[in-house]
Amino acid sequence: VLPLGSRFELAFDLSGWRGNPFDPTSGECRLEVVGPDQQPLTVRGFLYQDFAATLTAAGEQLLPRGPKHWRARFRPLQEGRHQYRLRYAGPGDAPARELAAGEFMVEPGTAPDFIRIAPDNPRFFTHADGRFFYPVGWCLAFPNDRPYRQEYVPYLHDQASLALMKKMLDDLADHGGNLIRLWLTDWWNGIEWNRNVDQYGGLTRFNLKNAWLNDQFLAHCEQRGVFVIFETINHVQLSGDIGGWSDNPYLDRNGGP
């Protein structure tokens, strides 16, 4: 049983996996959910690694906590009984096998509030219930701005940390802000980048440490009522004059297409 607005989540192990866990052609997990309206919805499962964050004199330290495992998440939009099936489909035409099945009940609560373009005027935004949304915020892209050993904004802190990002978000929320623009930067929270950098794995191999960072920060945004423009690519990754493009995994000499 969970209240409306909460997240239904499964954590599970998957034996016999072969290939790239981030490539659906190597196999994929799917969570299929049927709500009271009998309309089936499907979301993909994903590989997950938990971490523990500790602030030290040398900066923030992130250490893996527990083994890697799989998760699947679903955010119900209506009250009532929901049935689910978790299935795994291997590569090729192999039939999918069922990993788990069950049901959960969604009780009254607060429906998820997703911002959308206003149906009567595409220049404005509305809340999920139709109320006008007036965005107030800034580009909170990263906790420091020193990519590739170059300094752009010297008033930001030397050390990048999740704690600092949360503090900046709290400052915004405490003064009435409700929106940020968040980058995926290869020097802090990017998902896919050159295998020679940090815990990146190269093309189509995702950084689970940074995925965890984004997960924690987005959860804090939700807690503080701040909406997010999630930017998956930025100009630095394509720029040749400051080193971004030379390390880009999509460059042919780095194994890109």
PDB file of C-alpha atoms in Angstrom:
ATOM      1  CA  VAL A   1       0.000   0.000   0.000  1.00  0.00           C
ATOM      2  CA  LEU A   2       1.325   3.438  -0.916  1.00  0.00           C
ATOM      3  CA  PRO A   3      -0.224   6.914  -1.118  1.00  0.00           C
ATOM      4  CA  LEU A   4      -0.855   8.585  -4.465  1.00  0.00           C
ATOM      5  CA  GLY A   5       2.237  10.555  -5.433  1.00  0.00           C
ATOM      6  CA  SER A   6       4.651   7.958  -4.059  1.00  0.00           C
ATOM      7  CA  ARG A   7       6.848   5.694  -6.131  1.00  0.00           C
ATOM      8  CA  PHE A   8       6.464   1.937  -6.484  1.00  0.00           C
ATOM      9  CA  GLU A   9       9.907   0.352  -6.739  1.00  0.00           C
ATOM     10  CA  LEU A  10      11.265  -3.167  -7.056  1.00  0.00           C
ATOM     11  CA  ALA A  11      14.858  -4.202  -6.333  1.00  0.00           C
ATOM     12  CA  PHE A  12      15.959  -7.592  -7.650  1.00  0.00           C
ATOM     13  CA  ASP A  13      18.853  -9.695  -8.913  1.00  0.00           C
ATOM     14  CA  LEU A  14      19.048 -11.028 -12.436  1.00  0.00           C
ATOM     15  CA  SER A  15      21.100 -14.163 -12.964  1.00  0.00           C
ATOM     16  CA  GLY A  16      22.558 -15.226 -16.265  1.00  0.00           C
ATOM     17  CA  TRP A  17      22.963 -11.737 -17.701  1.00  0.00           C
ATOM     18  CA  ARG A  18      25.352 -11.459 -20.630  1.00  0.00           C
ATOM     19  CA  GLY A  19      26.498  -8.453 -22.605  1.00  0.00           C
ATOM     20  CA  ASN A  20      26.017  -4.744 -21.984  1.00  0.00           C
ATOM     21  CA  PRO A  21      23.369  -4.101 -19.294  1.00  0.00           C
ATOM     22  CA  PHE A  22      22.701  -0.672 -20.788  1.00  0.00           C
ATOM     23  CA  ASP A  23      21.992  -1.961 -24.296  1.00  0.00           C
ATOM     24  CA  PRO A  24      18.410  -3.246 -24.712  1.00  0.00           C
ATOM     25  CA  THR A  25      19.497  -5.443 -27.628  1.00  0.00           C
ATOM     26  CA  SER A  26      21.489  -7.502 -25.086  1.00  0.00           C
ATOM     27  CA  GLY A  27      18.303  -8.088 -23.108  1.00  0.00           C
ATOM     28  CA  GLU A  28      16.048  -5.951 -20.982  1.00  0.00           C
ATOM     29  CA  CYS A  29      13.785  -6.032 -17.958  1.00  0.00           C
ATOM     30  CA  ARG A  30      10.304  -4.578 -18.190  1.00  0.00           C
ATOM     31  CA  LEU A  31       7.834  -3.704 -15.482  1.00  0.00           C
ATOM     32  CA  GLU A  32       4.290  -3.919 -16.806  1.00  0.00           C
ATOM     33  CA  VAL A  33       1.590  -2.251 -14.701  1.00  0.00           C
ATOM     34  CA  VAL A  34      -2.190  -2.264 -15.178  1.00  0.00           C
ATOM     35  CA  GLY A  35      -4.117   0.256 -13.101  1.00  0.00           C
ATOM     36  CA  PRO A  36      -7.839   0.641 -12.343  1.00  0.00           C
ATOM     37  CA  ASP A  37      -8.465   2.003 -15.843  1.00  0.00           C
ATOM     38  CA  GLN A  38      -7.119  -1.290 -17.280  1.00  0.00           C
ATOM     39  CA  GLN A  39      -4.615   0.557 -19.480  1.00  0.00           C
ATOM     40  CA  PRO A  40      -1.249  -1.274 -19.501  1.00  0.00           C
ATOM     41  CA  LEU A  41       1.879   0.803 -18.944  1.00  0.00           C
ATOM     42  CA  THR A  42       5.466  -0.433 -19.327  1.00  0.00           C
ATOM     43  CA  VAL A  43       8.737   0.942 -17.955  1.00  0.00           C
ATOM     44  CA  ARG A  44      12.226  -0.501 -18.299  1.00  0.00           C
ATOM     45  CA  GLY A  45      14.287  -1.766 -15.415  1.00  0.00           C
ATOM     46  CA  PHE A  46      17.846  -0.565 -14.898  1.00  0.00           C
ATOM     47  CA  LEU A  47      21.111  -1.560 -13.270  1.00  0.00           C
ATOM     48  CA  TYR A  48      21.700   0.224  -9.954  1.00  0.00           C
ATOM     49  CA  GLN A  49      24.563   0.733  -7.520  1.00  0.00           C
ATOM     50  CA  ASP A  50      24.035   2.333  -4.133  1.00  0.00           C
ATOM     51  CA  PHE A  51      26.697   4.649  -2.675  1.00  0.00           C
ATOM     52  CA  ALA A  52      27.520   6.278   0.638  1.00  0.00           C
ATOM     53  CA  ALA A  53      28.619   9.937   0.598  1.00  0.00           C
ATOM     54  CA  THR A  54      31.080  11.204   3.193  1.00  0.00           C
ATOM     55  CA  LEU A  55      32.501  14.733   3.459  1.00  0.00           C
ATOM     56  CA  THR A  56      36.228  14.757   4.234  1.00  0.00           C
ATOM     57  CA  ALA A  57      38.923  17.444   4.366  1.00  0.00           C
ATOM     58  CA  ALA A  58      39.898  16.435   0.837  1.00  0.00           C
ATOM     59  CA  GLY A  59      36.343  16.716  -0.455  1.00  0.00           C
ATOM     60  CA  GLU A  60      33.361  14.442  -0.857  1.00  0.00           C
ATOM     61  CA  GLN A  61      34.059  10.709  -0.954  1.00  0.00           C
ATOM     62  CA  LEU A  62      31.599   8.323  -2.592  1.00  0.00           C
ATOM     63  CA  LEU A  63      32.005   4.628  -1.842  1.00  0.00           C
ATOM     64  CA  PRO A  64      29.875   1.765  -3.183  1.00  0.00           C
ATOM     65  CA  ARG A  65      27.422   0.354  -0.656  1.00  0.00           C
ATOM     66  CA  GLY A  66      26.321  -3.206  -1.333  1.00  0.00           C
ATOM     67  CA  PRO A  67      26.393  -5.073  -4.655  1.00  0.00           C
ATOM     68  CA  LYS A  68      25.036  -3.929  -7.972  1.00  0.00           C
ATOM     69  CA  HIS A  69      21.475  -5.015  -8.615  1.00  0.00           C
ATOM     70  CA  TRP A  70      18.470  -4.224 -10.786  1.00  0.00           C
ATOM     71  CA  ARG A  71      15.564  -1.916 -10.076  1.00  0.00           C
ATOM     72  CA  ALA A  72      12.302  -0.929 -11.704  1.00  0.00           C
ATOM     73  CA  ARG A  73      10.227   2.124 -10.804  1.00  0.00           C
ATOM     74  CA  PHE A  74       6.689   3.244 -11.480  1.00  0.00           C
ATOM     75  CA  ARG A  75       4.849   6.396 -10.409  1.00  0.00           C
ATOM     76  CA  PRO A  76       1.088   5.707 -10.272  1.00  0.00           C
ATOM     77  CA  LEU A  77      -1.218   8.512 -11.382  1.00  0.00           C
ATOM     78  CA  GLN A  78      -4.477   7.140 -10.008  1.00  0.00           C
ATOM     79  CA  GLU A  79      -5.855   5.581  -6.857  1.00  0.00           C
ATOM     80  CA  GLY A  80      -6.927   1.966  -6.582  1.00  0.00           C
ATOM     81  CA  ARG A  81      -5.570  -1.511  -7.192  1.00  0.00           C
ATOM     82  CA  HIS A  82      -2.632  -1.968  -9.573  1.00  0.00           C
ATOM     83  CA  GLN A  83      -1.357  -5.281 -10.922  1.00  0.00           C
ATOM     84  CA  TYR A  84       2.214  -5.710 -12.096  1.00  0.00           C
ATOM     85  CA  ARG A  85       4.458  -8.193 -13.860  1.00  0.00           C
ATOM     86  CA  LEU A  86       8.230  -8.027 -14.028  1.00  0.00           C
ATOM     87  CA  ARG A  87       9.619  -9.745 -17.110  1.00  0.00           C
ATOM     88  CA  TYR A  88      13.016 -10.303 -18.688  1.00  0.00           C
ATOM     89  CA  ALA A  89      13.510 -10.636 -22.439  1.00  0.00           C
ATOM     90  CA  GLY A  90      16.876 -11.917 -23.647  1.00  0.00           C
ATOM     91  CA  PRO A  91      18.566 -11.033 -26.926  1.00  0.00           C
ATOM     92  CA  GLY A  92      17.035 -12.104 -30.190  1.00  0.00           C
ATOM     93  CA  ASP A  93      13.676 -13.824 -30.331  1.00  0.00           C
ATOM     94  CA  ALA A  94      13.963 -15.708 -27.057  1.00  0.00           C
ATOM     95  CA  PRO A  95      10.624 -15.699 -25.193  1.00  0.00           C
ATOM     96  CA  ALA A  96      10.381 -13.384 -22.183  1.00  0.00           C
ATOM     97  CA  ARG A  97      10.367 -15.007 -18.756  1.00  0.00           C
ATOM     98  CA  GLU A  98       8.439 -13.751 -15.774  1.00  0.00           C
ATOM     99  CA  LEU A  99      10.518 -12.714 -12.773  1.00  0.00           C
ATOM    100  CA  ALA A 100       7.772 -11.547 -10.426  1.00  0.00           C
ATOM    101  CA  ALA A 101       4.096 -10.663 -10.341  1.00  0.00           C
ATOM    102  CA  GLY A 102       1.778  -9.122  -7.801  1.00  0.00           C
ATOM    103  CA  GLU A 103      -0.348  -6.137  -6.971  1.00  0.00           C
ATOM    104  CA  PHE A 104      -0.282  -2.995  -4.867  1.00  0.00           C
ATOM    105  CA  MET A 105      -2.925  -0.565  -3.681  1.00  0.00           C
ATOM    106  CA  VAL A 106      -2.685   3.190  -4.122  1.00  0.00           C
ATOM    107  CA  GLU A 107      -4.516   5.157  -1.447  1.00  0.00           C
ATOM    108  CA  PRO A 108      -5.593   8.826  -1.555  1.00  0.00           C
ATOM    109  CA  GLY A 109      -2.719  11.278  -1.545  1.00  0.00           C
ATOM    110  CA  THR A 110      -1.264  14.091  -3.640  1.00  0.00           C
ATOM    111  CA  ALA A 111      -1.074  13.366  -7.343  1.00  0.00           C
ATOM    112  CA  PRO A 112       2.322  13.874  -9.026  1.00  0.00           C
ATOM    113  CA  ASP A 113       2.647  17.402 -10.383  1.00  0.00           C
ATOM    114  CA  PHE A 114       4.261  17.443 -13.805  1.00  0.00           C
ATOM    115  CA  ILE A 115       4.712  20.768 -15.577  1.00  0.00           C
ATOM    116  CA  ARG A 116       3.445  20.884 -19.143  1.00  0.00           C
ATOM    117  CA  ILE A 117       2.900  23.355 -21.973  1.00  0.00           C
ATOM    118  CA  ALA A 118      -0.381  25.215 -21.565  1.00  0.00           C
ATOM    119  CA  PRO A 119      -2.934  23.724 -23.980  1.00  0.00           C
ATOM    120  CA  ASP A 120      -4.452  27.108 -24.824  1.00  0.00           C
ATOM    121  CA  ASN A 121      -1.168  29.014 -25.274  1.00  0.00           C
ATOM    122  CA  PRO A 122       2.162  27.261 -26.020  1.00  0.00           C
ATOM    123  CA  ARG A 123       4.129  30.230 -24.654  1.00  0.00           C
ATOM    124  CA  PHE A 124       3.090  29.400 -21.079  1.00  0.00           C
ATOM    125  CA  PHE A 125       3.233  26.447 -18.689  1.00  0.00           C
ATOM    126  CA  THR A 126       0.713  24.862 -16.352  1.00  0.00           C
ATOM    127  CA  HIS A 127       0.699  22.445 -13.449  1.00  0.00           C
ATOM    128  CA  ALA A 128      -0.859  19.019 -13.900  1.00  0.00           C
ATOM    129  CA  ASP A 129      -4.173  20.336 -12.556  1.00  0.00           C
ATOM    130  CA  GLY A 130      -4.237  23.251 -15.022  1.00  0.00           C
ATOM    131  CA  ARG A 131      -2.981  26.007 -12.693  1.00  0.00           C
ATOM    132  CA  PHE A 132      -0.622  28.560 -14.228  1.00  0.00           C
ATOM    133  CA  PHE A 133       3.064  27.863 -13.543  1.00  0.00           C
ATOM    134  CA  TYR A 134       5.408  30.842 -13.227  1.00  0.00           C
ATOM    135  CA  PRO A 135       9.018  29.604 -13.238  1.00  0.00           C
ATOM    136  CA  VAL A 136      11.449  31.349 -10.879  1.00  0.00           C
ATOM    137  CA  GLY A 137      14.994  30.046 -10.674  1.00  0.00           C
ATOM    138  CA  TRP A 138      18.394  29.798 -12.247  1.00  0.00           C
ATOM    139  CA  CYS A 139      20.774  27.493 -14.077  1.00  0.00           C
ATOM    140  CA  LEU A 140      22.077  25.349 -11.208  1.00  0.00           C
ATOM    141  CA  ALA A 141      24.132  23.263 -13.577  1.00  0.00           C
ATOM    142  CA  PHE A 142      26.922  21.951 -11.325  1.00  0.00           C
ATOM    143  CA  PRO A 143      28.538  22.607  -7.921  1.00  0.00           C
ATOM    144  CA  ASN A 144      31.759  24.060  -9.343  1.00  0.00           C
ATOM    145  CA  ASP A 145      32.847  25.385 -12.724  1.00  0.00           C
ATOM    146  CA  ARG A 146      36.375  24.163 -13.335  1.00  0.00           C
ATOM    147  CA  PRO A 147      36.181  21.700 -16.225  1.00  0.00           C
ATOM    148  CA  TYR A 148      39.456  20.502 -17.716  1.00  0.00           C
ATOM    149  CA  ARG A 149      41.497  22.422 -15.108  1.00  0.00           C
ATOM    150  CA  GLN A 150      40.148  25.767 -16.321  1.00  0.00           C
ATOM    151  CA  GLU A 151      38.346  28.223 -14.104  1.00  0.00           C
ATOM    152  CA  TYR A 152      35.320  30.102 -15.398  1.00  0.00           C
ATOM    153  CA  VAL A 153      33.477  31.224 -12.282  1.00  0.00           C
ATOM    154  CA  PRO A 154      36.016  31.668  -9.465  1.00  0.00           C
ATOM    155  CA  TYR A 155      33.438  32.393  -6.758  1.00  0.00           C
ATOM    156  CA  LEU A 156      32.177  28.798  -6.831  1.00  0.00           C
ATOM    157  CA  HIS A 157      33.731  26.255  -4.486  1.00  0.00           C
ATOM    158  CA  ASP A 158      36.860  24.286  -5.332  1.00  0.00           C
ATOM    159  CA  GLN A 159      35.318  20.918  -4.467  1.00  0.00           C
ATOM    160  CA  ALA A 160      32.285  19.519  -6.253  1.00  0.00           C
ATOM    161  CA  SER A 161      29.910  17.729  -3.898  1.00  0.00           C
ATOM    162  CA  LEU A 162      26.349  16.548  -3.595  1.00  0.00           C
ATOM    163  CA  ALA A 163      26.136  18.372  -0.259  1.00  0.00           C
ATOM    164  CA  LEU A 164      26.993  21.677  -1.940  1.00  0.00           C
ATOM    165  CA  MET A 165      24.422  21.124  -4.689  1.00  0.00           C
ATOM    166  CA  LYS A 166      21.759  20.451  -2.065  1.00  0.00           C
ATOM    167  CA  LYS A 167      22.736  23.601  -0.174  1.00  0.00           C
ATOM    168  CA  MET A 168      22.475  25.767  -3.304  1.00  0.00           C
ATOM    169  CA  LEU A 169      19.097  24.228  -4.044  1.00  0.00           C
ATOM    170  CA  ASP A 170      17.953  24.891  -0.468  1.00  0.00           C
ATOM    171  CA  ASP A 171      19.023  28.536  -0.813  1.00  0.00           C
ATOM    172  CA  LEU A 172      16.913  28.832  -3.944  1.00  0.00           C
ATOM    173  CA  ALA A 173      13.867  27.096  -2.451  1.00  0.00           C
ATOM    174  CA  ASP A 174      14.089  29.114   0.785  1.00  0.00           C
ATOM    175  CA  HIS A 175      13.767  32.315  -1.247  1.00  0.00           C
ATOM    176  CA  GLY A 176      10.802  31.236  -3.344  1.00  0.00           C
ATOM    177  CA  GLY A 177      12.527  29.595  -6.305  1.00  0.00           C
ATOM    178  CA  ASN A 178      10.744  26.719  -8.016  1.00  0.00           C
ATOM    179  CA  LEU A 179      12.856  25.789 -11.067  1.00  0.00           C
ATOM    180  CA  ILE A 180      16.446  24.926 -11.972  1.00  0.00           C
ATOM    181  CA  ARG A 181      18.245  23.898 -15.131  1.00  0.00           C
ATOM    182  CA  LEU A 182      20.532  20.927 -14.417  1.00  0.00           C
ATOM    183  CA  TRP A 183      23.327  19.840 -16.715  1.00  0.00           C
ATOM    184  CA  LEU A 184      24.880  16.415 -17.103  1.00  0.00           C
ATOM    185  CA  THR A 185      28.553  17.419 -17.012  1.00  0.00           C
ATOM    186  CA  ASP A 186      31.394  14.980 -17.519  1.00  0.00           C
ATOM    187  CA  TRP A 187      33.342  16.656 -14.661  1.00  0.00           C
ATOM    188  CA  TRP A 188      30.636  15.944 -12.086  1.00  0.00           C
ATOM    189  CA  ASN A 189      27.427  14.026 -12.861  1.00  0.00           C
ATOM    190  CA  GLY A 190      27.550  12.854 -16.477  1.00  0.00           C
ATOM    191  CA  ILE A 191      26.283   9.401 -17.416  1.00  0.00           C
ATOM    192  CA  GLU A 192      28.237   8.567 -20.591  1.00  0.00           C
ATOM    193  CA  TRP A 193      31.787   9.726 -21.320  1.00  0.00           C
ATOM    194  CA  ASN A 194      35.325   8.684 -22.200  1.00  0.00           C
ATOM    195  CA  ARG A 195      36.377   5.434 -20.486  1.00  0.00           C
ATOM    196  CA  ASN A 196      39.677   7.016 -19.383  1.00  0.00           C
ATOM    197  CA  VAL A 197      37.899   9.501 -17.105  1.00  0.00           C
ATOM    198  CA  ASP A 198      36.693   8.763 -13.546  1.00  0.00           C
ATOM    199  CA  GLN A 199      34.230   5.833 -13.485  1.00  0.00           C
ATOM    200  CA  TYR A 200      32.996   6.231 -17.045  1.00  0.00           C
ATOM    201  CA  GLY A 201      32.902   3.166 -19.259  1.00  0.00           C
ATOM    202  CA  GLY A 202      32.965   4.702 -22.718  1.00  0.00           C
ATOM    203  CA  LEU A 203      30.269   4.659 -25.363  1.00  0.00           C
ATOM    204  CA  THR A 204      26.944   3.072 -24.209  1.00  0.00           C
ATOM    205  CA  ARG A 205      28.462   2.178 -20.805  1.00  0.00           C
ATOM    206  CA  PHE A 206      26.921   4.308 -18.091  1.00  0.00           C
ATOM    207  CA  ASN A 207      28.479   5.732 -14.927  1.00  0.00           C
ATOM    208  CA  LEU A 208      26.538   4.259 -11.990  1.00  0.00           C
ATOM    209  CA  LYS A 209      28.180   6.558  -9.451  1.00  0.00           C
ATOM    210  CA  ASN A 210      26.936   9.621 -11.286  1.00  0.00           C
ATOM    211  CA  ALA A 211      23.540   8.017 -11.847  1.00  0.00           C
ATOM    212  CA  TRP A 212      23.296   7.698  -8.062  1.00  0.00           C
ATOM    213  CA  LEU A 213      24.329  11.356  -7.646  1.00  0.00           C
ATOM    214  CA  ASN A 214      21.561  12.477  -9.991  1.00  0.00           C
ATOM    215  CA  ASP A 215      19.088  10.206  -8.239  1.00  0.00           C
ATOM    216  CA  GLN A 216      19.842  11.771  -4.854  1.00  0.00           C
ATOM    217  CA  PHE A 217      19.760  15.319  -6.133  1.00  0.00           C
ATOM    218  CA  LEU A 218      16.486  14.883  -8.023  1.00  0.00           C
ATOM    219  CA  ALA A 219      14.935  13.371  -4.895  1.00  0.00           C
ATOM    220  CA  HIS A 220      16.008  16.499  -2.994  1.00  0.00           C
ATOM    221  CA  CYS A 221      14.470  18.689  -5.702  1.00  0.00           C
ATOM    222  CA  GLU A 222      11.187  16.822  -5.291  1.00  0.00           C
ATOM    223  CA  GLN A 223      11.344  17.195  -1.524  1.00  0.00           C
ATOM    224  CA  ARG A 224      11.855  20.974  -1.833  1.00  0.00           C
ATOM    225  CA  GLY A 225       9.208  21.451  -4.531  1.00  0.00           C
ATOM    226  CA  VAL A 226      11.686  22.558  -7.199  1.00  0.00           C
ATOM    227  CA  PHE A 227      11.102  21.499 -10.806  1.00  0.00           C
ATOM    228  CA  VAL A 228      13.995  20.546 -13.086  1.00  0.00           C
ATOM    229  CA  ILE A 229      14.892  21.166 -16.717  1.00  0.00           C
ATOM    230  CA  PHE A 230      17.113  18.122 -17.220  1.00  0.00           C
ATOM    231  CA  GLU A 231      19.754  18.857 -19.848  1.00  0.00           C
ATOM    232  CA  THR A 232      21.503  15.719 -21.085  1.00  0.00           C
ATOM    233  CA  ILE A 233      24.046  17.458 -23.351  1.00  0.00           C
ATOM    234  CA  ASN A 234      25.794  20.826 -23.210  1.00  0.00           C
ATOM    235  CA  HIS A 235      28.028  22.928 -25.430  1.00  0.00           C
ATOM    236  CA  VAL A 236      31.224  22.040 -23.510  1.00  0.00           C
ATOM    237  CA  GLN A 237      31.023  18.431 -24.715  1.00  0.00           C
ATOM    238  CA  LEU A 238      31.138  19.662 -28.322  1.00  0.00           C
ATOM    239  CA  SER A 239      33.702  22.423 -27.880  1.00  0.00           C
ATOM    240  CA  GLY A 240      37.183  21.967 -29.289  1.00  0.00           C
ATOM    241  CA  ASP A 241      38.887  24.919 -27.633  1.00  0.00           C
ATOM    242  CA  ILE A 242      38.587  23.726 -24.009  1.00  0.00           C
ATOM    243  CA  GLY A 243      39.043  19.980 -24.367  1.00  0.00           C
ATOM    244  CA  GLY A 244      35.471  18.687 -24.341  1.00  0.00           C
ATOM    245  CA  TRP A 245      35.257  17.344 -27.876  1.00  0.00           C
ATOM    246  CA  SER A 246      38.689  15.683 -27.761  1.00  0.00           C
ATOM    247  CA  ASP A 247      37.464  13.444 -24.899  1.00  0.00           C
ATOM    248  CA  ASN A 248      33.970  12.901 -26.265  1.00  0.00           C
ATOM    249  CA  PRO A 249      33.236   9.170 -26.684  1.00  0.00           C
ATOM    250  CA  TYR A 250      31.276   9.924 -29.851  1.00  0.00           C
ATOM    251  CA  LEU A 251      34.454  11.152 -31.577  1.00  0.00           C
ATOM    252  CA  ASP A 252      35.607   8.483 -34.042  1.00  0.00           C
ATOM    253  CA  ARG A 253      39.130   8.233 -32.629  1.00  0.00           C
ATOM    254  CA  ASN A 254      37.598   7.538 -29.194  1.00  0.00           C
ATOM    255  CA  GLY A 255      35.527   4.670 -30.566  1.00  0.00           C
ATOM    256  CA  GLY A 256      32.499   6.685 -31.621  1.00  0.00           C
ATOM    257  CA  PRO A 257      30.418   6.157 -34.738  1.00  0.00           C
TER     258      PRO A 257
END
